[in-house]
Short mmCIF file of C-alpha atoms and ligand atoms in Angstrom, two decimals:
data_model
loop_
_atom_site.label_atom_id
_atom_site.label_comp_id
_atom_site.label_asym_id
_atom_site.label_seq_id
_atom_site.Cartn_x
_atom_site.Cartn_y
_atom_site.Cartn_z
CA MET L 1 -82.98 63.55 189.51
CA ILE L 2 -86.12 65.18 189.05
CA VAL L 3 -86.49 68.30 191.03
CA LEU L 4 -89.93 70.39 191.42
CA ASP L 5 -89.50 73.49 193.44
CA ASP L 6 -92.42 75.64 194.65
CA VAL L 7 -94.49 74.46 191.45
CA THR L 8 -97.76 76.17 191.02
CA VAL L 9 -99.91 75.46 187.97
CA SER L 10 -103.06 77.31 187.13
CA PHE L 11 -105.48 76.94 184.26
CA GLU L 12 -107.23 80.59 183.85
CA GLU L 13 -109.19 80.56 187.40
CA VAL L 14 -108.59 76.99 188.53
CA THR L 15 -105.47 76.56 190.76
CA ALA L 16 -104.56 72.77 189.90
CA ILE L 17 -101.70 72.28 192.21
CA GLU L 18 -99.70 75.06 194.41
CA GLY L 19 -96.36 74.85 196.08
CA ILE L 20 -95.38 71.42 194.98
CA ASP L 21 -91.88 70.67 196.38
CA LEU L 22 -90.84 67.52 195.49
CA SER L 23 -87.56 65.59 194.53
CA VAL L 24 -87.07 62.05 192.56
CA ASP L 25 -83.64 60.54 193.05
CA ASP L 26 -82.36 58.51 190.19
CA GLY L 27 -83.54 54.91 190.53
CA GLU L 28 -86.18 55.98 193.19
CA PHE L 29 -89.84 54.32 192.97
CA VAL L 30 -92.18 57.50 193.97
CA THR L 31 -95.77 56.86 194.28
CA ILE L 32 -98.37 60.10 194.37
CA VAL L 33 -101.73 59.45 195.87
CA GLY L 34 -104.80 61.57 196.01
CA PRO L 35 -108.21 62.02 195.06
CA SER L 36 -109.54 62.59 191.67
CA GLY L 37 -108.76 66.21 190.81
CA CYS L 38 -106.29 66.71 193.35
CA GLY L 39 -103.69 67.54 190.40
CA LYS L 40 -101.78 64.12 190.27
CA THR L 41 -101.80 64.10 186.31
CA THR L 42 -100.84 67.72 186.54
CA ILE L 43 -97.96 67.15 188.29
CA LEU L 44 -96.85 64.36 185.73
CA ARG L 45 -97.37 66.18 182.94
CA THR L 46 -95.31 69.24 184.59
CA VAL L 47 -92.35 66.58 184.87
CA GLY L 48 -93.07 65.87 181.36
CA GLY L 49 -92.79 69.26 179.99
CA LEU L 50 -96.29 69.02 178.65
CA VAL L 51 -97.59 71.74 180.94
CA ASP L 52 -95.54 75.01 181.98
CA PRO L 53 -95.41 75.59 185.63
CA THR L 54 -97.43 79.03 186.51
CA ALA L 55 -94.73 79.72 189.12
CA GLY L 56 -91.67 77.66 190.39
CA SER L 57 -89.39 75.44 188.45
CA VAL L 58 -89.11 71.86 187.26
CA THR L 59 -85.91 70.24 186.12
CA VAL L 60 -84.60 66.85 184.97
CA ASP L 61 -80.91 66.14 185.62
CA GLY L 62 -80.37 70.04 185.83
CA ASP L 63 -82.30 70.88 182.90
CA PRO L 64 -85.97 71.63 182.03
CA PRO L 65 -88.03 68.93 181.10
CA SER L 66 -87.93 69.89 177.28
CA VAL L 67 -84.34 68.73 177.30
CA ALA L 68 -85.05 65.45 178.55
CA GLN L 69 -87.72 65.08 176.27
CA GLU L 70 -85.60 65.70 173.44
CA GLU L 71 -83.07 63.19 174.68
CA ALA L 72 -86.12 60.61 174.80
CA ALA L 73 -85.05 60.24 178.38
CA LEU L 74 -88.92 60.37 179.55
CA GLY L 75 -91.45 57.58 179.12
CA PHE L 76 -95.00 58.12 179.54
CA VAL L 77 -97.34 55.36 180.48
CA PHE L 78 -101.05 56.72 180.22
CA GLN L 79 -104.13 55.49 181.84
CA GLN L 80 -105.34 54.35 178.39
CA HIS L 81 -103.09 52.75 176.54
CA THR L 82 -102.66 54.96 173.44
CA LEU L 83 -101.46 51.93 171.42
CA LEU L 84 -101.78 52.32 167.31
CA PRO L 85 -104.92 49.62 167.00
CA TRP L 86 -103.35 48.69 163.29
CA LYS L 87 -99.99 48.01 164.37
CA THR L 88 -99.15 44.88 166.05
CA ALA L 89 -97.60 44.69 169.49
CA LEU L 90 -94.12 44.43 168.07
CA GLU L 91 -94.59 47.12 165.79
CA ASN L 92 -96.38 49.27 168.32
CA VAL L 93 -92.97 48.87 170.84
CA VAL L 94 -90.94 49.73 167.89
CA PHE L 95 -92.53 52.85 166.32
CA LEU L 96 -92.32 55.32 169.84
CA ARG L 97 -88.58 54.88 169.52
CA THR L 98 -88.13 55.10 165.70
CA MET L 99 -90.41 58.43 166.26
CA ALA L 100 -87.73 59.64 168.67
CA GLY L 101 -85.16 59.24 165.93
CA LYS L 102 -83.63 56.30 167.57
CA PRO L 103 -82.49 53.02 165.67
CA PRO L 104 -85.40 50.20 166.23
CA GLU L 105 -83.96 47.26 167.75
CA ARG L 106 -86.22 44.51 166.93
CA ASP L 107 -84.34 41.97 169.01
CA GLU L 108 -84.40 44.00 171.94
CA ALA L 109 -88.15 44.78 171.48
CA ARG L 110 -88.90 41.25 171.26
CA GLY L 111 -86.98 40.74 174.55
CA LEU L 112 -89.08 43.55 176.03
CA LEU L 113 -92.36 41.97 175.14
CA GLU L 114 -90.77 38.65 176.60
CA LEU L 115 -90.09 40.63 179.73
CA VAL L 116 -93.63 41.73 180.27
CA GLY L 117 -94.86 38.41 179.78
CA LEU L 118 -95.95 38.58 176.16
CA GLU L 119 -93.83 35.91 174.49
CA GLY L 120 -95.95 34.58 171.40
CA PHE L 121 -98.07 37.90 171.14
CA GLU L 122 -95.53 39.90 169.39
CA ASP L 123 -98.02 40.01 166.08
CA ALA L 124 -101.03 40.48 167.83
CA ARG L 125 -103.01 43.36 167.27
CA PRO L 126 -104.26 45.49 170.37
CA SER L 127 -107.73 44.50 169.52
CA ALA L 128 -106.59 40.78 170.23
CA LEU L 129 -105.23 41.56 173.49
CA SER L 130 -106.72 42.18 176.90
CA GLY L 131 -106.69 45.46 178.89
CA GLY L 132 -103.99 44.27 180.99
CA MET L 133 -101.76 43.12 178.05
CA LYS L 134 -102.35 46.12 176.39
CA GLN L 135 -100.70 47.99 179.38
CA ARG L 136 -98.09 45.66 179.23
CA VAL L 137 -97.25 46.42 175.77
CA ALA L 138 -97.36 50.05 176.54
CA ILE L 139 -94.91 49.58 179.27
CA ALA L 140 -92.66 47.72 176.79
CA ARG L 141 -92.79 50.50 174.78
CA ALA L 142 -91.70 53.14 177.17
CA LEU L 143 -88.80 50.76 178.23
CA HIS L 144 -87.69 50.42 174.21
CA LEU L 145 -87.72 54.02 174.06
CA GLY L 146 -84.61 53.96 176.31
CA ALA L 147 -86.45 56.35 178.90
CA SER L 148 -84.45 56.57 182.33
CA VAL L 149 -87.43 58.06 183.85
CA LEU L 150 -91.25 56.28 183.64
CA LEU L 151 -93.93 58.59 184.31
CA MET L 152 -96.89 56.53 184.83
CA ASP L 153 -100.33 57.78 185.33
CA GLU L 154 -102.79 55.29 186.73
CA PRO L 155 -101.72 53.01 184.13
CA PHE L 156 -103.56 50.18 185.77
CA GLY L 157 -106.70 52.10 186.51
CA GLU L 158 -108.56 50.39 184.11
CA LEU L 159 -107.87 46.86 185.17
CA ASP L 160 -109.20 44.63 187.67
CA GLU L 161 -107.90 44.04 191.18
CA ILE L 162 -106.17 40.61 190.57
CA THR L 163 -104.58 41.84 187.44
CA ARG L 164 -103.47 45.24 188.90
CA ASP L 165 -101.81 43.42 191.74
CA ASP L 166 -99.84 41.06 189.43
CA LEU L 167 -98.95 44.17 187.33
CA GLY L 168 -97.81 45.82 190.61
CA VAL L 169 -95.39 42.56 191.41
CA GLU L 170 -94.19 42.91 187.59
CA ILE L 171 -93.46 46.76 187.38
CA ARG L 172 -91.32 46.45 190.79
CA ARG L 173 -89.52 43.62 189.40
CA LEU L 174 -88.78 45.56 186.06
CA TRP L 175 -87.91 48.50 187.74
CA ARG L 176 -85.27 46.56 189.91
CA ARG L 177 -83.97 44.89 187.03
CA GLU L 178 -83.89 47.86 184.53
CA ARG L 179 -82.95 50.97 187.22
CA LYS L 180 -85.37 53.26 186.14
CA THR L 181 -86.85 56.30 188.05
CA VAL L 182 -90.34 55.85 188.43
CA LEU L 183 -92.97 58.34 189.33
CA PHE L 184 -96.24 56.51 189.59
CA VAL L 185 -99.79 58.28 190.08
CA THR L 186 -102.61 56.34 191.29
CA HIS L 187 -105.81 57.23 193.60
CA SER L 188 -105.34 53.37 195.16
CA VAL L 189 -103.86 53.63 198.77
CA PRO L 190 -102.95 50.03 198.70
CA GLU L 191 -101.14 50.20 195.35
CA ALA L 192 -99.43 53.53 196.26
CA VAL L 193 -98.22 51.63 199.12
CA PHE L 194 -96.90 48.49 197.57
CA LEU L 195 -95.32 50.14 194.87
CA ALA L 196 -93.41 52.86 196.52
CA ASP L 197 -90.11 53.61 198.23
CA ARG L 198 -91.55 56.51 198.94
CA CYS L 199 -95.37 57.72 198.69
CA VAL L 200 -96.40 61.15 198.64
CA VAL L 201 -99.88 62.12 199.54
CA VAL L 202 -101.76 64.92 197.75
CA ARG L 203 -104.75 66.65 198.71
CA ASP L 204 -106.89 68.69 196.54
CA ASP L 205 -108.43 72.27 196.20
CA PRO L 206 -105.44 73.15 195.46
CA GLY L 207 -103.37 70.40 195.00
CA ARG L 208 -100.88 70.12 197.68
CA ILE L 209 -98.56 67.66 199.33
CA VAL L 210 -99.78 66.99 202.79
CA ALA L 211 -97.68 64.05 203.78
CA GLU L 212 -94.61 61.82 202.67
CA PHE L 213 -94.02 58.27 203.41
CA ASP L 214 -91.08 55.93 203.39
CA VAL L 215 -92.41 52.74 202.77
CA GLU L 216 -90.63 50.15 204.62
CA LEU L 217 -91.46 46.91 203.23
CA PRO L 218 -89.46 44.13 201.88
CA ARG L 219 -87.63 44.33 198.82
CA PRO L 220 -87.86 42.67 196.29
CA ARG L 221 -91.69 42.60 196.66
CA ASP L 222 -94.63 39.92 195.90
CA GLU L 223 -97.96 39.22 196.62
CA THR L 224 -97.61 37.80 200.08
CA VAL L 225 -96.64 41.45 201.25
CA PHE L 226 -100.45 42.32 200.64
CA GLY L 227 -101.20 40.33 203.94
CA SER L 228 -98.45 41.33 206.29
CA ARG L 229 -99.26 43.76 209.05
CA ALA L 230 -96.32 46.23 207.96
CA PHE L 231 -98.43 46.34 204.78
CA GLN L 232 -101.76 47.15 206.55
CA GLU L 233 -100.26 49.98 209.04
CA GLN L 234 -98.85 51.36 206.21
CA VAL L 235 -101.96 51.95 204.31
CA ALA L 236 -103.70 52.92 207.35
CA ASP L 237 -101.25 55.68 207.89
CA VAL L 238 -101.63 56.81 204.07
CA ARG L 239 -105.17 56.75 204.41
CA SER L 240 -105.41 58.96 207.71
CA ALA L 241 -103.01 61.58 206.15
CA LEU L 242 -105.57 61.47 203.25
CA HIS L 243 -108.65 62.26 205.58
CA GLU L 244 -107.27 64.14 208.37
CA SER L 245 -109.02 67.41 208.88
CA ASP L 246 -107.01 70.08 208.09
CA GLY L 247 -107.40 71.35 211.40
N1 ATP I 301 -106.00 71.68 180.80
C1 ATP I 301 -106.64 72.30 181.84
N2 ATP I 301 -107.44 73.17 181.84
C2 ATP I 301 -108.24 73.51 182.78
N3 ATP I 301 -108.31 72.79 183.77
C3 ATP I 301 -107.33 71.96 184.19
C4 ATP I 301 -106.70 71.18 183.28
N4 ATP I 301 -105.95 70.36 183.38
C5 ATP I 301 -106.59 70.29 184.85
N5 ATP I 301 -107.27 71.04 185.12
C6 ATP I 301 -107.92 71.12 186.55
O1 ATP I 301 -107.04 71.03 187.40
C7 ATP I 301 -107.41 69.95 188.51
C8 ATP I 301 -106.42 69.13 188.92
O2 ATP I 301 -106.66 68.02 187.33
P1 ATP I 301 -105.65 66.88 187.50
O3 ATP I 301 -106.16 66.29 185.99
O4 ATP I 301 -104.17 66.96 187.76
O5 ATP I 301 -106.13 65.80 188.62
P2 ATP I 301 -106.16 64.43 188.78
O6 ATP I 301 -105.58 64.29 190.40
O7 ATP I 301 -105.17 63.81 187.96
O8 ATP I 301 -107.32 63.68 189.10
P3 ATP I 301 -107.87 62.22 188.20
O9 ATP I 301 -107.46 61.50 189.40
O10 ATP I 301 -109.42 62.40 188.25
O11 ATP I 301 -107.17 62.02 187.14
C9 ATP I 301 -108.84 69.75 188.32
O12 ATP I 301 -109.57 71.01 189.21
C10 ATP I 301 -108.95 70.04 186.78
O13 ATP I 301 -110.20 70.22 186.31
MG1 MG I 302 -105.31 62.21 186.47
#
């Protein structure tokens, strides 16, 4: 379980986030949506132990994030894929796990590449893969690390809408199968709604949570959800939470 308790992060004179209270249960899929600069990445980096809170506390399974990090329990997928260009897809998937001091399991890595739809591309280098394929490798890499928590920072940010939708369906399928805890950041409202069990809305200046929605949409979810009335209503609710005047 991830718990942020009254977390504030300031960088010199900028307060990036203020008074963030958020808990994420094991196995939950939570999305964070908000405009550029509202502090989404800062929240994720705080959970990942890459940024220390100025005030408040963050724990992962009761310990500071550094403990989870040492155990390779946290997997990051960034907006840009961060694959090593000179290594093949398979080598990239295996490399991070090796760096974390775990024995590489090549067969498992192959299986994960297959799981993300990259069977046959094991030996391809990143330059020979499309943007969506590179993100799939990055997802397989985070899974191979054995991380129980996936921290995803706009992983589909650079992709076209069709690929995003497809990967969204796929990531939900993976999440169900692998029973991970996912904290997923995006500035796309439809994406935040489609993916979430719970959607957290963040407004800026300083970044703070203004609303949370339990997303009641079918499970499992596929593309047909996008056309449903329930989906459109939920998107409208999140949008109004983002735009409502502070009053
Ligand atoms: N290392 C840093 N040093 C100084 N200021 C920072 C640092 N990291 C973030 N900030 C500031 O904190 C605020 C929140 O930044 P953050 O990157 O968390 O936003 P974001 O919601 O992820 O934005 P985007 O959607 O554009 O990625 C911004 O005002 C940013 O300038
Ligand atoms: Mg960001």
